[in-house]
Amino acid sequence: MRKTLFTGLVLMIVLMLAACSGGKGDEGSQASSPAASNSASADAQASGNADSGEPITLKFASWSISEEATKGALEEMAQKFTEQHPNVKIEFVGIPFGDIKQQTFVMASSGNAPDVIQTFTASFPTYAASDIVIPLDDLLGQDYINDLLPSYKEDYTYNGKLMGVPWAPSPYVLYWNKELFKKAGLPDRAPQTYDEMLEFAAAISKLKTDSGEQIYGLGEATEKLPINGMIALRNIYSFNGSVFGADGKVNVNTPEVIETLKYYQKIVKDGLSPQGAKLKDLRNLFSIGRLGMYSDGYYGRKVFQNLSGKGEAFDSAWGAALIPTNKTNESVSIGEAHGLVVSKDSKHPEMAVEFIKFLTDEPMISLYHDNSDVMSARKSIAVLPAFNASEFDKTLNDQLLHIKPLPANNQGLEQAYLEIATAVQKVTVAGESPENAAAELDSKLKQIMK
Amino acid sequence: MRLSEKKKDFLFLAVLILPALLLLLFTIGIPILKSLYLSFFDVSLLSMKTQTWNAFGNYKKLFADQELVHAIGVTFRYVVTVVFLQFALGMMLALILNGKIPFRRALRTVILIPWVIPTIIGALLWMWLFQPQYGVMNFILQRLELIGKPLQWLSDIHLALWAVTIAALWKQLPFMVTMLLAGMQGIPGEMYEAAMIDGAGKRQQFFHITLPMLKNTIKTVTLIACIENFKMFPLFWIMTSGGPVNATTTLSILSYKTAFIDLDLGKGAATGALWLVIMLLFSWVYNRLFAIGEGKGGAAH
């Protein structure tokens, strides 16, 4: 009996091992499917363009490919690139926005990072200061680099080298709900100054929806995320503040930063802004007519169309305007950009850069612009009529000329953004005094941004 | 050479246990050792190629910035609250479902629904329910006139941990109920009959039969619940990301944030290592507490 059991057990283990290796075999056959399509393109290349070299697969990690609004445009761009370069296949690696940084860093730690990685301004400093991406100056050429808008070039530079390309730039502009302005008896225009903005916001905050729900005048995102710390810089700049003192060293324990924190505290305390709001909450509230004004990037129009459920008909319900002026007496904003970096693990950096150039050249950025209002960070393209056709385009381009560069890239910058967001939470949610919050933030940033 | 029966038995057992041991070794053993090893190095995902030995540098940093102590406090507050409420409510529900009530079978099935929903989906669901401006929770409470102004469930320093606790309770209660119910069904009916003949009331039956007979089940399920909640990550990460400020930063959030947001793997590993020590200590104390009275025939049945 025991002998039979033992034999049975050995058999079972052998079968399990066989099943495991069978699994591997399956993986192999799955992995061979892109190769199969590769060989198809290689065939096409053999018949059409024999000189274009070995078959190449470029892996492109992106969150835009996983999002319904941008998926189609990206697939079309990849297909057009393959038409021009039949030996190259673009393989998308879809990773959600919130996970892309850590996932690509973990991939890189095992030498397996995708060739091209999509990133955004708040996360970019971490890539720039790491050893997983390569400088692009030589690969892109000086003509291309000189064509970039100066503040974006600076935002994507680290230690004097361009470490990424601003692909889809977006200044933060002020969106205002025309219907709510009318309902509150306000003029049919956006506020010109911060004081006027607060005055308008107070008038709108007195309104209620038909079912008696509260309407907010002005929204500021205060969720604890690096991007919200970066957005807070827009307000710090407007209050004529900075992260750095006159000596170039970190100093946020300044009257300007304290005043900015007081502004955050006031708008929440007075019920003008929803407390602890996420950016997506603001977008939702704006789209359902419960928020009068807030700042956002170019994505506004498409997002409102979707969230309001009214499609293009909703376009007439809102306007976009320059950020109101404050202590600097001129509109000041920050520019965010979805960027692209090339990983050190890439075996085809030249082709990866070729792909980036292709994506940021006029035809593809026009396609992206038509699809999602994306602007261009290249001076020669930004002035083209197609990018200045609508009032919305003009506002975005105008604001692009009124943006202040973000702090120079630094290993701790992303963490610093998170600390700024935390300071904003301390004054809005935890009731801490702006003076204390600024002092604490100052000592944190001095440690982080050495 | 002929093996003795004892050796054969040993070999047989070894072969039986080997696949599981190997699996555990590769999925748990080696990662734990590697993580302990990393906790003594200056290592960042920013530059994985350079790893320098810094002795207890990571641990010193952890204790210096107060975040660890705060996170330990939050973790214990959360675990104790959620396990206590889970046990109390679970016991009540199990007693009800063990009684003679209509649609008993259907109810036992229905109660399992939250358990089969993936935690991430549950977290997203609760995040929307708790949304202050257009979430259902505030809407209902305001309609019932229980609250005047909308509550900032996830962005109020004092409410956020409770909001996550409610979501965790909803998710984990079915497990507690099912296990306690299974334990109750294992108690022989004759014991209750005997107790009734002796004139014991419902309350006496509960305290002198049900509870003592369930001791081992209770010990196991509450320990599992403790461990489950000690390492709870998705609910916190999705609902609050450890905020507002640091109000819901538990050890799991702190260790993830340090390792994968700040990309400081060394410090992240050190947090993990301390977390492991705390867990081991907790389990030891827990087992000791439940062992009180054992060996004197107290728990014999």
Short mmCIF file of C-alpha atoms in Angstrom, two decimals, chain A residues 2 5-6 9 13 16 101-102 105-106 109 126 130-132 211 216 223-224 274-276 278 280-281 284-285 288 290 411 415 418 422 425-426 429-430 444, chain B residues 5 9 12 15-16 19 45-49 67 127-128 131 133-134 139 143 150 152 155-157 239 241-246 249 256-257 260-263:
data_model
loop_
_atom_site.label_atom_id
_atom_site.label_comp_id
_atom_site.label_asym_id
_atom_site.label_seq_id
_atom_site.Cartn_x
_atom_site.Cartn_y
_atom_site.Cartn_z
CA ARG A 2 2.75 2.39 1.02
CA LEU A 5 1.33 5.62 -2.44
CA PHE A 6 4.99 6.44 -2.87
CA LEU A 9 3.45 10.61 -5.21
CA ILE A 13 5.60 15.34 -8.74
CA MET A 16 3.62 18.72 -11.75
CA LYS A 101 7.00 55.63 -12.06
CA GLN A 102 7.50 52.81 -9.58
CA PHE A 105 11.89 51.85 -11.90
CA VAL A 106 11.31 48.27 -10.76
CA SER A 109 16.26 47.49 -11.55
CA THR A 126 13.09 61.50 -10.19
CA SER A 130 18.37 58.53 -11.64
CA ASP A 131 20.71 56.33 -13.62
CA ILE A 132 17.94 54.68 -15.62
CA SER A 211 -31.96 70.13 -5.13
CA TYR A 216 -18.46 76.16 -4.64
CA GLU A 223 -5.08 65.96 -2.00
CA LYS A 224 -1.73 64.68 -0.79
CA PRO A 274 -14.29 72.03 -1.22
CA GLN A 275 -11.97 70.71 1.51
CA GLY A 276 -9.38 68.06 0.64
CA LYS A 278 -8.79 65.76 -5.57
CA LYS A 280 -10.76 64.73 -10.37
CA ASP A 281 -13.34 65.92 -7.80
CA ASN A 284 -16.49 66.39 -11.70
CA LEU A 285 -17.93 69.30 -9.73
CA ILE A 288 -22.01 69.06 -13.08
CA ARG A 290 -21.31 72.79 -8.80
CA GLN A 411 16.76 64.24 -6.77
CA GLN A 415 9.30 64.48 -2.63
CA LEU A 418 4.65 66.05 -1.85
CA THR A 422 1.22 68.13 2.87
CA GLN A 425 -3.26 69.96 3.90
CA LYS A 426 -1.93 70.99 7.30
CA VAL A 429 -7.53 70.18 6.98
CA ALA A 430 -5.60 70.07 10.24
CA LYS A 444 11.76 69.51 5.46
CA GLU B 5 10.31 2.08 8.94
CA ASP B 9 8.19 7.54 7.16
CA PHE B 12 7.77 9.99 2.80
CA VAL B 15 8.72 14.29 -0.14
CA LEU B 16 5.17 15.32 0.71
CA PRO B 19 7.04 21.18 -2.95
CA LEU B 45 15.93 52.60 -7.04
CA LEU B 46 17.47 55.74 -8.54
CA SER B 47 20.81 53.97 -8.76
CA MET B 48 20.53 50.26 -8.17
CA LYS B 49 24.09 49.63 -9.24
CA GLU B 67 7.20 58.91 11.13
CA MET B 127 -14.15 56.05 -1.91
CA TRP B 128 -17.08 57.12 -4.08
CA GLN B 131 -17.08 61.44 -1.56
CA GLN B 133 -19.87 66.58 -2.28
CA TYR B 134 -21.74 63.97 -4.30
CA PHE B 139 -26.63 62.30 0.87
CA ARG B 143 -31.69 63.34 4.07
CA PRO B 150 -21.55 67.17 4.52
CA GLN B 152 -15.34 65.20 4.91
CA SER B 155 -10.11 64.36 4.17
CA ASP B 156 -10.89 65.01 7.83
CA ILE B 157 -8.01 64.12 10.13
CA MET B 239 -8.99 55.60 -0.23
CA SER B 241 -2.96 57.39 0.24
CA GLY B 242 -2.02 57.68 3.91
CA GLY B 243 -3.50 61.20 4.27
CA PRO B 244 -4.86 63.66 5.20
CA VAL B 245 -1.45 64.83 6.39
CA ASN B 246 -0.34 61.52 7.96
CA THR B 249 -0.21 56.36 7.31
CA TYR B 256 5.55 51.32 0.41
CA LYS B 257 5.91 55.10 0.30
CA PHE B 260 8.48 53.04 -4.06
CA ILE B 261 7.59 56.73 -3.91
CA ASP B 262 10.76 58.08 -2.30
CA LEU B 263 12.54 55.15 -3.99
#
